[in-house]
Amino acid sequence: MLYAIISEDVDDSLALRKKTRPAHLARVAILQKQGRIIIGGPHPAIDNEDPGDAGFTGSLIIAEFESLNAAKAWADEDPYVIAGVYKKVLVKPFVKVAP
């Protein structure tokens, strides 16, 4: 089943996010190689794909996991969680309707 992992950054997370990004992306790449990720990316703090110093307010990943518990366990081990980039992570089942 698919699960949405919706994360919210702490305030002023940009420097910590940049420092932790390689480890975060390496972990997401594993899901990609396994063909389990549908979409993923950050939420810019401003209405621009490259928010510069404004940074990001969180992230969204939609991926396939064997269960809600497995999705939550994966999210709990994210480098952004461990480093303190995220202040809140919500994991919910997701049903793809479109496209």
PDB file of C-alpha atoms in Angstrom:
ATOM      1  CA  MET A   1       0.000   0.000   0.000  1.00  0.00           C
ATOM      2  CA  LEU A   2       1.029   3.604  -0.472  1.00  0.00           C
ATOM      3  CA  TYR A   3       1.744   5.938   2.437  1.00  0.00           C
ATOM      4  CA  ALA A   4       2.201   9.705   2.584  1.00  0.00           C
ATOM      5  CA  ILE A   5       5.014  10.894   4.826  1.00  0.00           C
ATOM      6  CA  ILE A   6       4.336  14.560   5.549  1.00  0.00           C
ATOM      7  CA  SER A   7       7.104  16.330   7.445  1.00  0.00           C
ATOM      8  CA  GLU A   8       7.288  19.800   8.969  1.00  0.00           C
ATOM      9  CA  ASP A   9      10.639  21.534   9.512  1.00  0.00           C
ATOM     10  CA  VAL A  10      11.768  23.339  12.628  1.00  0.00           C
ATOM     11  CA  ASP A  11      12.186  27.093  12.224  1.00  0.00           C
ATOM     12  CA  ASP A  12      15.347  28.212  10.414  1.00  0.00           C
ATOM     13  CA  SER A  13      16.145  24.669   9.281  1.00  0.00           C
ATOM     14  CA  LEU A  14      18.062  25.555   6.100  1.00  0.00           C
ATOM     15  CA  ALA A  15      21.640  25.177   7.392  1.00  0.00           C
ATOM     16  CA  LEU A  16      20.874  21.894   9.142  1.00  0.00           C
ATOM     17  CA  ARG A  17      18.886  20.690   6.134  1.00  0.00           C
ATOM     18  CA  LYS A  18      21.808  21.404   3.780  1.00  0.00           C
ATOM     19  CA  LYS A  19      24.232  19.583   6.061  1.00  0.00           C
ATOM     20  CA  THR A  20      22.000  16.501   6.317  1.00  0.00           C
ATOM     21  CA  ARG A  21      20.681  16.464   2.739  1.00  0.00           C
ATOM     22  CA  PRO A  22      23.216  13.979   1.237  1.00  0.00           C
ATOM     23  CA  ALA A  23      22.321  11.312   3.820  1.00  0.00           C
ATOM     24  CA  HIS A  24      18.598  11.981   3.382  1.00  0.00           C
ATOM     25  CA  LEU A  25      18.785  11.747  -0.419  1.00  0.00           C
ATOM     26  CA  ALA A  26      20.902   8.580  -0.294  1.00  0.00           C
ATOM     27  CA  ARG A  27      18.189   6.921   1.764  1.00  0.00           C
ATOM     28  CA  VAL A  28      15.418   8.096  -0.563  1.00  0.00           C
ATOM     29  CA  ALA A  29      17.451   6.781  -3.521  1.00  0.00           C
ATOM     30  CA  ILE A  30      17.135   3.276  -2.070  1.00  0.00           C
ATOM     31  CA  LEU A  31      13.339   3.538  -2.305  1.00  0.00           C
ATOM     32  CA  GLN A  32      13.733   4.796  -5.874  1.00  0.00           C
ATOM     33  CA  LYS A  33      15.949   1.862  -6.866  1.00  0.00           C
ATOM     34  CA  GLN A  34      13.394  -0.508  -5.374  1.00  0.00           C
ATOM     35  CA  GLY A  35      10.638   1.154  -7.446  1.00  0.00           C
ATOM     36  CA  ARG A  36       8.691   2.044  -4.305  1.00  0.00           C
ATOM     37  CA  ILE A  37       8.665   5.846  -4.424  1.00  0.00           C
ATOM     38  CA  ILE A  38       5.862   7.631  -6.245  1.00  0.00           C
ATOM     39  CA  ILE A  39       6.930  11.202  -5.562  1.00  0.00           C
ATOM     40  CA  GLY A  40       8.969  13.133  -3.051  1.00  0.00           C
ATOM     41  CA  GLY A  41      10.345  16.569  -2.425  1.00  0.00           C
ATOM     42  CA  PRO A  42      10.472  19.627  -0.180  1.00  0.00           C
ATOM     43  CA  HIS A  43       7.937  22.392   0.417  1.00  0.00           C
ATOM     44  CA  PRO A  44       9.604  25.752  -0.394  1.00  0.00           C
ATOM     45  CA  ALA A  45       8.993  28.474   2.189  1.00  0.00           C
ATOM     46  CA  ILE A  46       8.086  30.884  -0.617  1.00  0.00           C
ATOM     47  CA  ASP A  47       6.289  30.493  -3.936  1.00  0.00           C
ATOM     48  CA  ASN A  48       9.418  29.568  -5.887  1.00  0.00           C
ATOM     49  CA  GLU A  49      11.095  26.285  -6.858  1.00  0.00           C
ATOM     50  CA  ASP A  50      14.402  27.711  -5.613  1.00  0.00           C
ATOM     51  CA  PRO A  51      13.574  29.563  -2.392  1.00  0.00           C
ATOM     52  CA  GLY A  52      17.195  30.489  -1.690  1.00  0.00           C
ATOM     53  CA  ASP A  53      17.733  31.706   1.856  1.00  0.00           C
ATOM     54  CA  ALA A  54      13.989  31.416   2.611  1.00  0.00           C
ATOM     55  CA  GLY A  55      14.528  27.661   2.755  1.00  0.00           C
ATOM     56  CA  PHE A  56      11.872  25.015   3.168  1.00  0.00           C
ATOM     57  CA  THR A  57       9.005  24.308   5.560  1.00  0.00           C
ATOM     58  CA  GLY A  58       8.893  20.528   5.227  1.00  0.00           C
ATOM     59  CA  SER A  59       8.767  17.616   2.824  1.00  0.00           C
ATOM     60  CA  LEU A  60       6.420  15.073   1.288  1.00  0.00           C
ATOM     61  CA  ILE A  61       7.196  11.512   0.268  1.00  0.00           C
ATOM     62  CA  ILE A  62       4.621   9.117  -1.132  1.00  0.00           C
ATOM     63  CA  ALA A  63       5.962   5.585  -1.278  1.00  0.00           C
ATOM     64  CA  GLU A  64       4.974   1.942  -1.024  1.00  0.00           C
ATOM     65  CA  PHE A  65       5.511   0.060   2.236  1.00  0.00           C
ATOM     66  CA  GLU A  66       4.244  -3.284   3.501  1.00  0.00           C
ATOM     67  CA  SER A  67       2.307  -1.650   6.357  1.00  0.00           C
ATOM     68  CA  LEU A  68       1.640   1.570   8.211  1.00  0.00           C
ATOM     69  CA  ASN A  69       4.060   0.433  10.913  1.00  0.00           C
ATOM     70  CA  ALA A  70       6.784  -0.164   8.309  1.00  0.00           C
ATOM     71  CA  ALA A  71       6.213   3.301   6.829  1.00  0.00           C
ATOM     72  CA  LYS A  72       6.382   4.890  10.289  1.00  0.00           C
ATOM     73  CA  ALA A  73       9.555   2.972  11.131  1.00  0.00           C
ATOM     74  CA  TRP A  74      11.164   4.125   7.874  1.00  0.00           C
ATOM     75  CA  ALA A  75      10.154   7.735   8.570  1.00  0.00           C
ATOM     76  CA  ASP A  76      11.511   7.562  12.136  1.00  0.00           C
ATOM     77  CA  GLU A  77      14.951   6.632  10.777  1.00  0.00           C
ATOM     78  CA  ASP A  78      15.166   9.493   8.269  1.00  0.00           C
ATOM     79  CA  PRO A  79      18.407  11.466   8.666  1.00  0.00           C
ATOM     80  CA  TYR A  80      16.355  14.679   8.804  1.00  0.00           C
ATOM     81  CA  VAL A  81      14.468  13.293  11.827  1.00  0.00           C
ATOM     82  CA  ILE A  82      17.652  12.163  13.553  1.00  0.00           C
ATOM     83  CA  ALA A  83      19.403  15.504  12.903  1.00  0.00           C
ATOM     84  CA  GLY A  84      16.437  17.549  14.139  1.00  0.00           C
ATOM     85  CA  VAL A  85      15.423  19.126  10.794  1.00  0.00           C
ATOM     86  CA  TYR A  86      11.855  17.917  11.244  1.00  0.00           C
ATOM     87  CA  LYS A  87       9.749  18.941  14.233  1.00  0.00           C
ATOM     88  CA  LYS A  88       6.758  16.856  13.154  1.00  0.00           C
ATOM     89  CA  VAL A  89       6.222  13.843  10.883  1.00  0.00           C
ATOM     90  CA  LEU A  90       2.803  12.489   9.962  1.00  0.00           C
ATOM     91  CA  VAL A  91       2.475   9.126   8.186  1.00  0.00           C
ATOM     92  CA  LYS A  92      -0.878   8.288   6.609  1.00  0.00           C
ATOM     93  CA  PRO A  93      -2.197   5.655   4.211  1.00  0.00           C
ATOM     94  CA  PHE A  94      -2.635   7.054   0.704  1.00  0.00           C
ATOM     95  CA  VAL A  95      -4.784   5.909  -2.218  1.00  0.00           C
ATOM     96  CA  LYS A  96      -3.652   7.105  -5.638  1.00  0.00           C
ATOM     97  CA  VAL A  97      -6.643   8.108  -7.769  1.00  0.00           C
ATOM     98  CA  ALA A  98      -4.989  10.251 -10.470  1.00  0.00           C
ATOM     99  CA  PRO A  99      -3.243  10.135 -12.822  1.00  0.00           C
TER     100      PRO A  99
END
